[in-house]
PDB file of C-alpha atoms and ligand atoms in Angstrom:
ATOM      1  CA  MET A  91     -73.481   0.840  84.033  1.00 55.00           C
ATOM      2  CA  THR A  92     -75.313   2.562  86.874  1.00 58.00           C
ATOM      3  CA  TYR A  93     -78.888   3.163  85.861  1.00 61.00           C
ATOM      4  CA  SER A  94     -79.866   4.765  89.146  1.00 54.00           C
ATOM      5  CA  LEU A  95     -77.422   7.643  88.611  1.00 52.00           C
ATOM      6  CA  GLN A  96     -79.415   8.927  85.675  1.00 68.00           C
ATOM      7  CA  LEU A  97     -82.191  11.193  86.845  1.00 84.00           C
ATOM      8  CA  PHE A  98     -85.534  10.719  85.189  1.00 95.00           C
ATOM      9  CA  ASP A  99     -88.757  12.577  85.891  1.00 95.00           C
ATOM     10  CA  ASP A 100     -91.359   9.963  85.030  1.00 98.00           C
ATOM     11  CA  ILE A 101     -89.651   6.693  85.930  1.00 98.00           C
ATOM     12  CA  ILE A 102     -87.439   5.323  88.683  1.00 97.00           C
ATOM     13  CA  THR A 103     -84.795   2.728  87.902  1.00 96.00           C
ATOM     14  CA  ASN A 104     -83.515   0.591  90.745  1.00 92.00           C
ATOM     15  CA  PRO A 105     -79.834  -0.417  90.913  1.00 92.00           C
ATOM     16  CA  LEU A 106     -79.195  -3.514  88.832  1.00 95.00           C
ATOM     17  CA  LYS A 107     -79.326  -6.620  91.042  1.00 96.00           C
ATOM     18  CA  ASP A 108     -78.751 -10.260  90.055  1.00 97.00           C
ATOM     19  CA  GLY A 109     -79.043  -9.274  86.392  1.00 97.00           C
ATOM     20  CA  VAL A 110     -82.528  -7.815  86.929  1.00 98.00           C
ATOM     21  CA  LEU A 111     -83.349  -4.199  86.175  1.00 98.00           C
ATOM     22  CA  VAL A 112     -86.573  -2.798  87.634  1.00 98.00           C
ATOM     23  CA  ILE A 113     -88.201   0.210  85.983  1.00 98.00           C
ATOM     24  CA  GLN A 114     -90.980   1.825  87.983  1.00 98.00           C
ATOM     25  CA  LEU A 115     -93.427   4.179  86.284  1.00 98.00           C
ATOM     26  CA  ASN A 116     -93.629   7.239  88.484  1.00 98.00           C
ATOM     27  CA  ARG A 117     -96.515   9.608  87.793  1.00 98.00           C
ATOM     28  CA  PRO A 118     -98.636   8.585  90.785  1.00 98.00           C
ATOM     29  CA  ASN A 119    -100.977  11.598  90.629  1.00 97.00           C
ATOM     30  CA  GLU A 120    -101.943  10.755  87.052  1.00 97.00           C
ATOM     31  CA  PHE A 121    -102.241   6.977  87.515  1.00 98.00           C
ATOM     32  CA  ASN A 122     -98.972   6.705  85.550  1.00 98.00           C
ATOM     33  CA  ALA A 123    -100.597   8.050  82.364  1.00 98.00           C
ATOM     34  CA  LEU A 124     -98.109   7.448  79.571  1.00 98.00           C
ATOM     35  CA  ARG A 125     -97.149  10.901  78.404  1.00 98.00           C
ATOM     36  CA  THR A 126     -94.530  11.187  75.644  1.00 97.00           C
ATOM     37  CA  LYS A 127     -91.770  11.908  78.161  1.00 98.00           C
ATOM     38  CA  LEU A 128     -92.500   8.780  80.205  1.00 98.00           C
ATOM     39  CA  LEU A 129     -92.399   6.519  77.150  1.00 98.00           C
ATOM     40  CA  ASP A 130     -89.211   8.211  75.969  1.00 98.00           C
ATOM     41  CA  GLU A 131     -87.565   7.590  79.338  1.00 98.00           C
ATOM     42  CA  ILE A 132     -88.496   3.899  79.242  1.00 98.00           C
ATOM     43  CA  ALA A 133     -87.068   3.698  75.716  1.00 98.00           C
ATOM     44  CA  GLN A 134     -83.822   5.399  76.777  1.00 97.00           C
ATOM     45  CA  VAL A 135     -83.320   2.871  79.570  1.00 98.00           C
ATOM     46  CA  LEU A 136     -84.145  -0.090  77.319  1.00 98.00           C
ATOM     47  CA  VAL A 137     -81.651   1.039  74.676  1.00 98.00           C
ATOM     48  CA  ARG A 138     -78.935   1.052  77.327  1.00 97.00           C
ATOM     49  CA  ALA A 139     -80.171  -2.179  78.920  1.00 97.00           C
ATOM     50  CA  GLU A 140     -79.976  -3.946  75.584  1.00 97.00           C
ATOM     51  CA  GLU A 141     -76.316  -2.969  75.198  1.00 97.00           C
ATOM     52  CA  ASP A 142     -75.399  -3.847  78.780  1.00 97.00           C
ATOM     53  CA  GLU A 143     -74.589  -7.547  79.056  1.00 96.00           C
ATOM     54  CA  ASN A 144     -75.109  -7.398  82.823  1.00 97.00           C
ATOM     55  CA  VAL A 145     -78.809  -6.764  82.285  1.00 98.00           C
ATOM     56  CA  ARG A 146     -80.480 -10.109  81.714  1.00 97.00           C
ATOM     57  CA  CYS A 147     -84.133  -9.344  82.375  1.00 98.00           C
ATOM     58  CA  VAL A 148     -86.203  -6.192  82.920  1.00 98.00           C
ATOM     59  CA  VAL A 149     -89.246  -5.788  85.154  1.00 98.00           C
ATOM     60  CA  LEU A 150     -91.679  -2.940  84.489  1.00 98.00           C
ATOM     61  CA  THR A 151     -93.972  -1.929  87.296  1.00 98.00           C
ATOM     62  CA  GLY A 152     -96.167   0.885  88.595  1.00 98.00           C
ATOM     63  CA  ASN A 153     -97.615   1.358  92.058  1.00 98.00           C
ATOM     64  CA  GLN A 154    -100.452  -0.216  94.058  1.00 98.00           C
ATOM     65  CA  LYS A 155    -103.088   1.982  92.375  1.00 98.00           C
ATOM     66  CA  ALA A 156    -101.967   1.716  88.776  1.00 98.00           C
ATOM     67  CA  PHE A 157     -99.563   0.068  86.413  1.00 98.00           C
ATOM     68  CA  ALA A 158    -100.698   2.741  83.938  1.00 98.00           C
ATOM     69  CA  ALA A 159    -104.142   4.157  83.100  1.00 98.00           C
ATOM     70  CA  GLY A 160    -103.280   4.592  79.442  1.00 98.00           C
ATOM     71  CA  ALA A 161    -101.955   7.326  77.211  1.00 97.00           C
ATOM     72  CA  ASP A 162    -102.089  10.794  78.718  1.00 97.00           C
ATOM     73  CA  ILE A 163    -105.554  11.889  77.615  1.00 97.00           C
ATOM     74  CA  LYS A 164    -104.806  15.557  78.354  1.00 97.00           C
ATOM     75  CA  GLU A 165    -101.698  15.455  76.158  1.00 96.00           C
ATOM     76  CA  MET A 166    -103.619  13.691  73.383  1.00 94.00           C
ATOM     77  CA  ALA A 167    -106.839  15.733  73.565  1.00 94.00           C
ATOM     78  CA  THR A 168    -106.171  18.319  70.842  1.00 92.00           C
ATOM     79  CA  LYS A 169    -104.045  16.292  68.444  1.00 93.00           C
ATOM     80  CA  SER A 170    -104.851  16.325  64.715  1.00 94.00           C
ATOM     81  CA  PRO A 171    -104.616  13.230  62.468  1.00 93.00           C
ATOM     82  CA  ALA A 172    -101.303  14.596  61.130  1.00 92.00           C
ATOM     83  CA  ASP A 173     -99.975  14.963  64.700  1.00 93.00           C
ATOM     84  CA  VAL A 174    -100.958  11.377  65.395  1.00 92.00           C
ATOM     85  CA  LEU A 175     -99.301  10.068  62.234  1.00 89.00           C
ATOM     86  CA  ARG A 176     -96.065  11.859  63.199  1.00 91.00           C
ATOM     87  CA  ASP A 177     -96.385  11.028  66.876  1.00 93.00           C
ATOM     88  CA  PRO A 178     -92.937  10.823  68.545  1.00 94.00           C
ATOM     89  CA  ARG A 179     -94.328   8.169  70.901  1.00 95.00           C
ATOM     90  CA  ALA A 180     -94.215   5.707  67.992  1.00 95.00           C
ATOM     91  CA  ALA A 181     -90.395   5.643  68.211  1.00 97.00           C
ATOM     92  CA  SER A 182     -90.526   4.736  71.899  1.00 98.00           C
ATOM     93  CA  TRP A 183     -93.086   1.987  71.286  1.00 97.00           C
ATOM     94  CA  LYS A 184     -90.794   0.629  68.573  1.00 97.00           C
ATOM     95  CA  VAL A 185     -87.879   0.383  71.027  1.00 98.00           C
ATOM     96  CA  ILE A 186     -90.107  -1.450  73.505  1.00 98.00           C
ATOM     97  CA  ARG A 187     -91.434  -3.778  70.778  1.00 97.00           C
ATOM     98  CA  ASN A 188     -87.938  -4.622  69.520  1.00 96.00           C
ATOM     99  CA  PHE A 189     -86.274  -5.065  72.918  1.00 98.00           C
ATOM    100  CA  LYS A 190     -84.524  -8.410  72.729  1.00 97.00           C
ATOM    101  CA  LYS A 191     -84.262  -9.320  76.414  1.00 98.00           C
ATOM    102  CA  PRO A 192     -87.205 -10.586  78.469  1.00 98.00           C
ATOM    103  CA  LEU A 193     -89.576  -7.982  79.841  1.00 98.00           C
ATOM    104  CA  ILE A 194     -91.907  -8.778  82.731  1.00 98.00           C
ATOM    105  CA  ALA A 195     -94.850  -6.578  83.714  1.00 99.00           C
ATOM    106  CA  ALA A 196     -95.690  -6.548  87.425  1.00 99.00           C
ATOM    107  CA  VAL A 197     -99.201  -5.102  87.470  1.00 98.00           C
ATOM    108  CA  ASN A 198    -101.207  -3.761  90.389  1.00 98.00           C
ATOM    109  CA  GLY A 199    -104.296  -1.585  90.065  1.00 98.00           C
ATOM    110  CA  TYR A 200    -105.374  -0.067  86.766  1.00 98.00           C
ATOM    111  CA  CYS A 201    -103.790  -1.386  83.585  1.00 98.00           C
ATOM    112  CA  LEU A 202    -105.772   0.379  80.884  1.00 98.00           C
ATOM    113  CA  GLY A 203    -105.500   1.424  77.261  1.00 98.00           C
ATOM    114  CA  GLY A 204    -101.864   2.188  76.442  1.00 98.00           C
ATOM    115  CA  GLY A 205    -101.017   0.795  79.898  1.00 98.00           C
ATOM    116  CA  ASN A 206    -102.487  -2.563  78.952  1.00 98.00           C
ATOM    117  CA  GLU A 207    -100.719  -2.305  75.597  1.00 98.00           C
ATOM    118  CA  LEU A 208     -97.449  -1.671  77.430  1.00 98.00           C
ATOM    119  CA  ALA A 209     -98.088  -4.723  79.612  1.00 98.00           C
ATOM    120  CA  MET A 210     -98.863  -6.776  76.495  1.00 98.00           C
ATOM    121  CA  HIS A 211     -95.545  -5.675  74.967  1.00 98.00           C
ATOM    122  CA  CYS A 212     -93.982  -7.488  77.933  1.00 98.00           C
ATOM    123  CA  ASP A 213     -93.248 -11.186  77.614  1.00 98.00           C
ATOM    124  CA  ILE A 214     -94.857 -12.153  80.908  1.00 98.00           C
ATOM    125  CA  ILE A 215     -97.573 -10.341  82.860  1.00 98.00           C
ATOM    126  CA  VAL A 216     -97.995 -11.086  86.555  1.00 98.00           C
ATOM    127  CA  ALA A 217    -100.696  -9.287  88.472  1.00 98.00           C
ATOM    128  CA  GLY A 218    -101.933  -8.479  91.927  1.00 98.00           C
ATOM    129  CA  GLU A 219    -105.448  -9.579  92.874  1.00 98.00           C
ATOM    130  CA  ASN A 220    -106.458  -5.899  92.705  1.00 97.00           C
ATOM    131  CA  ALA A 221    -105.430  -5.443  89.051  1.00 98.00           C
ATOM    132  CA  LYS A 222    -107.968  -4.210  86.484  1.00 98.00           C
ATOM    133  CA  PHE A 223    -107.274  -4.602  82.793  1.00 98.00           C
ATOM    134  CA  GLY A 224    -109.025  -3.026  79.852  1.00 98.00           C
ATOM    135  CA  GLN A 225    -108.949  -1.162  76.561  1.00 98.00           C
ATOM    136  CA  PRO A 226    -111.407   1.661  77.372  1.00 98.00           C
ATOM    137  CA  GLU A 227    -110.473   3.876  74.386  1.00 98.00           C
ATOM    138  CA  ILE A 228    -113.978   3.378  72.945  1.00 98.00           C
ATOM    139  CA  ASN A 229    -115.282   5.492  75.838  1.00 98.00           C
ATOM    140  CA  LEU A 230    -113.210   8.361  74.421  1.00 97.00           C
ATOM    141  CA  GLY A 231    -114.456   7.937  70.847  1.00 97.00           C
ATOM    142  CA  ILE A 232    -111.204   6.336  69.702  1.00 97.00           C
ATOM    143  CA  ILE A 233    -109.646   2.859  69.468  1.00 97.00           C
ATOM    144  CA  PRO A 234    -106.449   1.314  70.867  1.00 97.00           C
ATOM    145  CA  GLY A 235    -103.361   2.730  69.136  1.00 95.00           C
ATOM    146  CA  ALA A 236    -100.377   0.703  70.317  1.00 96.00           C
ATOM    147  CA  GLY A 237    -101.364  -2.753  69.166  1.00 95.00           C
ATOM    148  CA  GLY A 238    -104.236  -3.379  71.577  1.00 96.00           C
ATOM    149  CA  THR A 239    -106.662  -4.577  68.919  1.00 96.00           C
ATOM    150  CA  GLN A 240    -104.098  -7.105  67.699  1.00 95.00           C
ATOM    151  CA  ARG A 241    -102.386  -8.351  70.862  1.00 95.00           C
ATOM    152  CA  PHE A 242    -105.573  -8.460  72.948  1.00 96.00           C
ATOM    153  CA  THR A 243    -107.192 -10.546  70.213  1.00 95.00           C
ATOM    154  CA  SER A 244    -104.312 -12.962  69.845  1.00 93.00           C
ATOM    155  CA  LEU A 245    -104.158 -13.418  73.632  1.00 94.00           C
ATOM    156  CA  LEU A 246    -107.888 -13.584  74.414  1.00 95.00           C
ATOM    157  CA  GLY A 247    -109.495 -14.757  71.177  1.00 95.00           C
ATOM    158  CA  LYS A 248    -111.914 -12.709  69.058  1.00 96.00           C
ATOM    159  CA  SER A 249    -115.047 -12.882  71.170  1.00 97.00           C
ATOM    160  CA  LYS A 250    -113.463 -11.833  74.461  1.00 97.00           C
ATOM    161  CA  ALA A 251    -111.372  -9.150  72.745  1.00 97.00           C
ATOM    162  CA  MET A 252    -114.521  -7.709  71.141  1.00 98.00           C
ATOM    163  CA  ARG A 253    -116.313  -7.939  74.493  1.00 98.00           C
ATOM    164  CA  TYR A 254    -113.798  -5.619  76.091  1.00 98.00           C
ATOM    165  CA  VAL A 255    -112.652  -3.428  73.155  1.00 98.00           C
ATOM    166  CA  LEU A 256    -116.241  -2.575  72.153  1.00 98.00           C
ATOM    167  CA  THR A 257    -117.596  -1.921  75.653  1.00 98.00           C
ATOM    168  CA  GLY A 258    -114.502  -0.470  77.335  1.00 98.00           C
ATOM    169  CA  ASP A 259    -115.341  -2.572  80.413  1.00 98.00           C
ATOM    170  CA  PHE A 260    -112.558  -3.560  82.783  1.00 98.00           C
ATOM    171  CA  MET A 261    -111.522  -7.145  83.465  1.00 98.00           C
ATOM    172  CA  SER A 262    -110.538  -8.371  86.931  1.00 98.00           C
ATOM    173  CA  ALA A 263    -107.182 -10.018  87.580  1.00 98.00           C
ATOM    174  CA  LYS A 264    -108.979 -13.359  87.881  1.00 98.00           C
ATOM    175  CA  GLN A 265    -110.724 -12.887  84.525  1.00 98.00           C
ATOM    176  CA  ALA A 266    -107.432 -11.797  82.951  1.00 98.00           C
ATOM    177  CA  TYR A 267    -105.741 -14.895  84.356  1.00 98.00           C
ATOM    178  CA  GLU A 268    -108.499 -17.179  83.080  1.00 97.00           C
ATOM    179  CA  ALA A 269    -108.355 -15.492  79.670  1.00 96.00           C
ATOM    180  CA  GLY A 270    -104.604 -16.093  79.368  1.00 96.00           C
ATOM    181  CA  LEU A 271    -103.563 -12.434  79.527  1.00 98.00           C
ATOM    182  CA  VAL A 272    -101.909 -12.902  82.914  1.00 98.00           C
ATOM    183  CA  ALA A 273     -99.485 -15.694  83.811  1.00 98.00           C
ATOM    184  CA  GLU A 274     -99.916 -15.635  87.604  1.00 98.00           C
ATOM    185  CA  ILE A 275    -101.812 -13.729  90.285  1.00 98.00           C
ATOM    186  CA  PHE A 276    -100.413 -12.766  93.674  1.00 98.00           C
ATOM    187  CA  ALA A 277    -101.348 -10.704  96.697  1.00 98.00           C
ATOM    188  CA  PRO A 278    -100.793  -7.090  95.572  1.00 98.00           C
ATOM    189  CA  GLU A 279     -97.941  -6.492  98.016  1.00 98.00           C
ATOM    190  CA  GLU A 280     -96.124  -9.557  96.624  1.00 98.00           C
ATOM    191  CA  THR A 281     -96.534  -8.842  92.915  1.00 98.00           C
ATOM    192  CA  LEU A 282     -93.250  -7.026  92.341  1.00 98.00           C
ATOM    193  CA  ASP A 283     -91.159  -9.445  94.430  1.00 98.00           C
ATOM    194  CA  GLN A 284     -92.661 -12.413  92.626  1.00 98.00           C
ATOM    195  CA  ALA A 285     -91.970 -10.794  89.254  1.00 98.00           C
ATOM    196  CA  ILE A 286     -88.375 -10.207  90.343  1.00 98.00           C
ATOM    197  CA  ASN A 287     -88.088 -13.876  91.400  1.00 98.00           C
ATOM    198  CA  ILE A 288     -89.177 -14.968  87.925  1.00 98.00           C
ATOM    199  CA  ALA A 289     -86.767 -12.444  86.391  1.00 98.00           C
ATOM    200  CA  LYS A 290     -83.893 -13.771  88.526  1.00 98.00           C
ATOM    201  CA  LYS A 291     -84.552 -17.306  87.298  1.00 98.00           C
ATOM    202  CA  ILE A 292     -84.457 -16.120  83.700  1.00 97.00           C
ATOM    203  CA  ALA A 293     -81.305 -14.108  84.427  1.00 96.00           C
ATOM    204  CA  GLN A 294     -79.461 -17.331  85.243  1.00 96.00           C
ATOM    205  CA  LYS A 295     -80.187 -18.975  81.894  1.00 95.00           C
ATOM    206  CA  ALA A 296     -77.990 -18.839  78.809  1.00 94.00           C
ATOM    207  CA  PRO A 297     -78.532 -15.334  77.399  1.00 93.00           C
ATOM    208  CA  ILE A 298     -78.504 -16.294  73.711  1.00 94.00           C
ATOM    209  CA  ALA A 299     -80.945 -19.150  74.316  1.00 94.00           C
ATOM    210  CA  VAL A 300     -83.221 -16.746  76.207  1.00 94.00           C
ATOM    211  CA  GLU A 301     -83.094 -14.192  73.393  1.00 94.00           C
ATOM    212  CA  LEU A 302     -83.895 -16.796  70.739  1.00 93.00           C
ATOM    213  CA  ALA A 303     -86.622 -18.394  72.868  1.00 91.00           C
ATOM    214  CA  LYS A 304     -88.294 -14.987  73.168  1.00 93.00           C
ATOM    215  CA  GLU A 305     -88.004 -14.376  69.430  1.00 91.00           C
ATOM    216  CA  ALA A 306     -89.349 -17.831  68.618  1.00 88.00           C
ATOM    217  CA  VAL A 307     -92.358 -17.547  70.947  1.00 88.00           C
ATOM    218  CA  LEU A 308     -93.199 -14.151  69.457  1.00 90.00           C
ATOM    219  CA  LYS A 309     -93.125 -15.671  65.966  1.00 85.00           C
ATOM    220  CA  ALA A 310     -96.171 -17.733  66.957  1.00 82.00           C
ATOM    221  CA  SER A 311     -98.344 -14.630  66.646  1.00 78.00           C
ATOM    222  CA  ASP A 312     -96.154 -12.256  64.617  1.00 74.00           C
ATOM    223  CA  SER A 313     -97.099 -13.190  61.070  1.00 69.00           C
ATOM    224  CA  LEU A 314    -100.478 -11.445  61.123  1.00 73.00           C
ATOM    225  CA  LEU A 315     -99.375  -8.749  63.523  1.00 82.00           C
ATOM    226  CA  GLU A 316     -97.675  -6.317  61.157  1.00 81.00           C
ATOM    227  CA  SER A 317    -100.609  -5.741  58.778  1.00 82.00           C
ATOM    228  CA  GLY A 318    -102.993  -5.501  61.734  1.00 83.00           C
ATOM    229  CA  LEU A 319    -100.769  -2.949  63.437  1.00 88.00           C
ATOM    230  CA  ALA A 320    -100.531  -0.849  60.273  1.00 86.00           C
ATOM    231  CA  PHE A 321    -104.332  -0.795  59.906  1.00 88.00           C
ATOM    232  CA  GLU A 322    -104.826   0.036  63.570  1.00 91.00           C
ATOM    233  CA  ARG A 323    -102.336   2.937  63.412  1.00 90.00           C
ATOM    234  CA  LYS A 324    -104.154   4.523  60.427  1.00 89.00           C
ATOM    235  CA  ALA A 325    -107.621   3.983  61.894  1.00 90.00           C
ATOM    236  CA  PHE A 326    -106.434   5.559  65.147  1.00 94.00           C
ATOM    237  CA  ALA A 327    -105.165   8.656  63.275  1.00 93.00           C
ATOM    238  CA  VAL A 328    -108.389   8.972  61.238  1.00 91.00           C
ATOM    239  CA  LEU A 329    -110.429   9.083  64.447  1.00 93.00           C
ATOM    240  CA  PHE A 330    -108.671  12.303  65.414  1.00 95.00           C
ATOM    241  CA  SER A 331    -110.559  14.014  62.568  1.00 93.00           C
ATOM    242  CA  THR A 332    -113.904  13.248  64.251  1.00 93.00           C
ATOM    243  CA  SER A 333    -115.774  15.574  66.568  1.00 94.00           C
ATOM    244  CA  ASP A 334    -116.565  12.529  68.721  1.00 93.00           C
ATOM    245  CA  GLN A 335    -112.856  12.195  69.593  1.00 96.00           C
ATOM    246  CA  LYS A 336    -112.723  15.824  70.764  1.00 95.00           C
ATOM    247  CA  GLU A 337    -115.971  15.287  72.665  1.00 95.00           C
ATOM    248  CA  GLY A 338    -114.623  12.129  74.369  1.00 96.00           C
ATOM    249  CA  ALA A 339    -111.443  13.837  75.569  1.00 96.00           C
ATOM    250  CA  ASP A 340    -113.270  16.988  76.661  1.00 96.00           C
ATOM    251  CA  ALA A 341    -115.860  14.943  78.567  1.00 96.00           C
ATOM    252  CA  PHE A 342    -113.098  13.023  80.363  1.00 97.00           C
ATOM    253  CA  ILE A 343    -111.183  16.169  81.293  1.00 96.00           C
ATOM    254  CA  ASN A 344    -114.324  17.945  82.503  1.00 96.00           C
ATOM    255  CA  LYS A 345    -115.616  14.861  84.295  1.00 97.00           C
ATOM    256  CA  ARG A 346    -118.963  14.638  82.441  1.00 97.00           C
ATOM    257  CA  PRO A 347    -120.580  11.908  80.316  1.00 96.00           C
ATOM    258  CA  PRO A 348    -119.779  12.230  76.597  1.00 95.00           C
ATOM    259  CA  VAL A 349    -122.491  12.886  73.990  1.00 92.00           C
ATOM    260  CA  TYR A 350    -121.490  11.219  70.722  1.00 92.00           C
ATOM    261  CA  LYS A 351    -122.975  12.250  67.379  1.00 90.00           C
ATOM    262  CA  GLY A 352    -121.313   9.923  64.911  1.00 84.00           C
ATOM    263  CA  SER A 353    -119.392  12.711  63.254  1.00 91.00           C
TER     264      SER A 353
HETATM  265  N1  LIG B 156    -104.585  10.481  81.117  1.00 74.44           N
HETATM  266  C1  LIG B 156    -104.481  11.627  81.821  1.00 74.44           C
HETATM  267  N2  LIG B 156    -104.873  11.751  83.090  1.00 74.44           N
HETATM  268  C2  LIG B 156    -105.399  10.673  83.692  1.00 74.44           C
HETATM  269  C3  LIG B 156    -105.533   9.434  83.022  1.00 74.44           C
HETATM  270  C4  LIG B 156    -105.104   9.364  81.674  1.00 74.44           C
HETATM  271  N3  LIG B 156    -105.165   8.222  80.960  1.00 74.44           N
HETATM  272  N4  LIG B 156    -106.101   8.543  83.873  1.00 74.44           N
HETATM  273  C5  LIG B 156    -106.283   9.208  85.025  1.00 74.44           C
HETATM  274  N5  LIG B 156    -105.853  10.479  84.917  1.00 74.44           N
HETATM  275  C6  LIG B 156    -105.885  11.540  85.923  1.00 74.44           C
HETATM  276  C7  LIG B 156    -107.306  12.116  86.054  1.00 74.44           C
HETATM  277  O1  LIG B 156    -107.565  13.103  85.083  1.00 74.44           O
HETATM  278  C8  LIG B 156    -107.242  12.711  87.459  1.00 74.44           C
HETATM  279  O2  LIG B 156    -106.538  13.915  87.415  1.00 74.44           O
HETATM  280  P1  LIG B 156    -107.009  15.177  88.300  1.00 74.44           P
HETATM  281  O3  LIG B 156    -108.441  15.395  88.004  1.00 74.44           O
HETATM  282  O4  LIG B 156    -106.748  14.704  89.725  1.00 74.44           O
HETATM  283  O5  LIG B 156    -106.091  16.274  87.871  1.00 74.44           O
HETATM  284  C9  LIG B 156    -106.367  11.694  88.195  1.00 74.44           C
HETATM  285  O6  LIG B 156    -105.612  11.008  87.207  1.00 74.44           O
HETATM  286  C10 LIG B 156    -107.190  10.682  88.965  1.00 74.44           C
HETATM  287  O7  LIG B 156    -108.154  10.127  88.060  1.00 74.44           O
HETATM  288  P2  LIG B 156    -109.706  10.018  88.442  1.00 74.44           P
HETATM  289  O8  LIG B 156    -110.159  11.185  89.235  1.00 74.44           O
HETATM  290  O9  LIG B 156    -110.443   9.709  87.183  1.00 74.44           O
HETATM  291  O10 LIG B 156    -109.674   8.733  89.413  1.00 74.44           O
HETATM  292  P3  LIG B 156    -110.733   7.579  89.558  1.00 74.44           P
HETATM  293  O11 LIG B 156    -110.233   6.736  90.688  1.00 74.44           O
HETATM  294  O12 LIG B 156    -112.129   8.134  89.637  1.00 74.44           O
HETATM  295  O13 LIG B 156    -110.655   6.730  88.209  1.00 74.44           O
HETATM  296  C11 LIG B 156    -109.560   5.615  86.366  1.00 74.44           C
HETATM  297  C12 LIG B 156    -109.466   6.068  87.853  1.00 74.44           C
HETATM  298  C13 LIG B 156    -108.189   5.060  85.982  1.00 74.44           C
HETATM  299  C14 LIG B 156    -110.626   4.536  86.222  1.00 74.44           C
HETATM  300  C15 LIG B 156    -109.970   6.851  85.512  1.00 74.44           C
HETATM  301  O14 LIG B 156    -109.043   7.910  85.780  1.00 74.44           O
HETATM  302  C16 LIG B 156    -109.934   6.564  84.037  1.00 74.44           C
HETATM  303  O15 LIG B 156    -110.903   6.052  83.490  1.00 74.44           O
HETATM  304  N6  LIG B 156    -108.848   6.966  83.359  1.00 74.44           N
HETATM  305  C17 LIG B 156    -108.743   6.928  81.908  1.00 74.44           C
HETATM  306  C18 LIG B 156    -108.570   5.524  81.418  1.00 74.44           C
HETATM  307  C19 LIG B 156    -108.543   5.496  79.887  1.00 74.44           C
HETATM  308  O16 LIG B 156    -109.502   5.892  79.233  1.00 74.44           O
HETATM  309  N7  LIG B 156    -107.431   5.034  79.329  1.00 74.44           N
HETATM  310  C20 LIG B 156    -107.236   4.996  77.858  1.00 74.44           C
HETATM  311  C21 LIG B 156    -106.578   6.286  77.388  1.00 74.44           C
HETATM  312  S1  LIG B 156    -106.367   6.312  75.585  1.00 74.44           S
HETATM  313  C22 LIG B 156    -100.690   5.378  70.374  1.00 74.44           C
HETATM  314  C23 LIG B 156    -100.281   4.616  71.415  1.00 74.44           C
HETATM  315  C24 LIG B 156    -101.114   4.424  72.526  1.00 74.44           C
HETATM  316  C25 LIG B 156    -102.350   5.005  72.593  1.00 74.44           C
HETATM  317  C26 LIG B 156    -102.742   5.778  71.548  1.00 74.44           C
HETATM  318  C27 LIG B 156    -101.916   5.982  70.442  1.00 74.44           C
HETATM  319  N8  LIG B 156     -99.880   5.593  69.209  1.00 74.44           N
HETATM  320  C28 LIG B 156     -98.514   5.111  69.187  1.00 74.44           C
HETATM  321  C29 LIG B 156    -100.418   6.244  68.040  1.00 74.44           C
HETATM  322  C30 LIG B 156    -103.176   4.796  73.769  1.00 74.44           C
HETATM  323  C31 LIG B 156    -104.366   5.437  73.989  1.00 74.44           C
HETATM  324  C32 LIG B 156    -104.974   5.379  75.348  1.00 74.44           C
HETATM  325  O17 LIG B 156    -104.482   4.749  76.244  1.00 74.44           O
END
């Protein structure tokens, strides 16, 4: 199957090499903000990659400035709670969550909000020294919506997760490495190649053993995940009935500080 023949707008897929498929997020002017179309394109490729026995490992990457700066705030700005509950992005996230083959995130630059959640959906995160991680949704009057409250907490522990989810502060690559979010740090220009080297190693292992190893490792944190995810999804939707959510998005778009009223 030739992935590079398919033309996508928001991602670039490199020709499959040594069993490794590289998907590059490609909205450089928007710091790879995850609009619905981008997530759908990733999901389309993963559906095909899962069926294709020649694909043994997938690497997701961005560019030097950003892995992804989160959901597309402009696309999300005017959504109602009902829109959020019926959000088509949920189907794409589900494909990513259920992908059976190993996924590696090669992160340089900003890895924020939904971008950090996308990285945390990956099985291994490697990062450049310039990477910045965070869940800054609180700055917009909302909370993480794609599992950030759950996966961040299981990776970092409660106190550190609260530290970053409640302040929206960013974490350096070194802090993310020390916290256990990131497996290895490299010079930014080496991040993708090093991720591909890890992917190539995995690609040589027995595919069924790899699939079951992934499933088994995920079981270590899965038991509490589902109820936490369900709560997070509803809380996220409820926040779209608040005027603070509209204020947060408007302030971001108009490049001014938000004024929150608790309503
Ligand atoms: N969305 C849309 N546009 C964005 C963006 C984003 N997340 N991040 C950056 N951009 C755009 C900016 O608007 C700007 O566009 P122009 O003004 O040039 O048209 C351009 O990218 C450059 O950004 P800046 O001018 O801000 O550049 P700076 O270097 O000053 O700052 C930054 C870079 C990454 C620190 C800053 O742009 C920033 O703070 N970005 C927003 C980060 C953020 O708040 N991320 C969280 C978004 S909320 C769900 C699943 C997932 C989610 C929700 C629900 N469900 C399944 C229900 C996820 C939610 C989120 O991620």
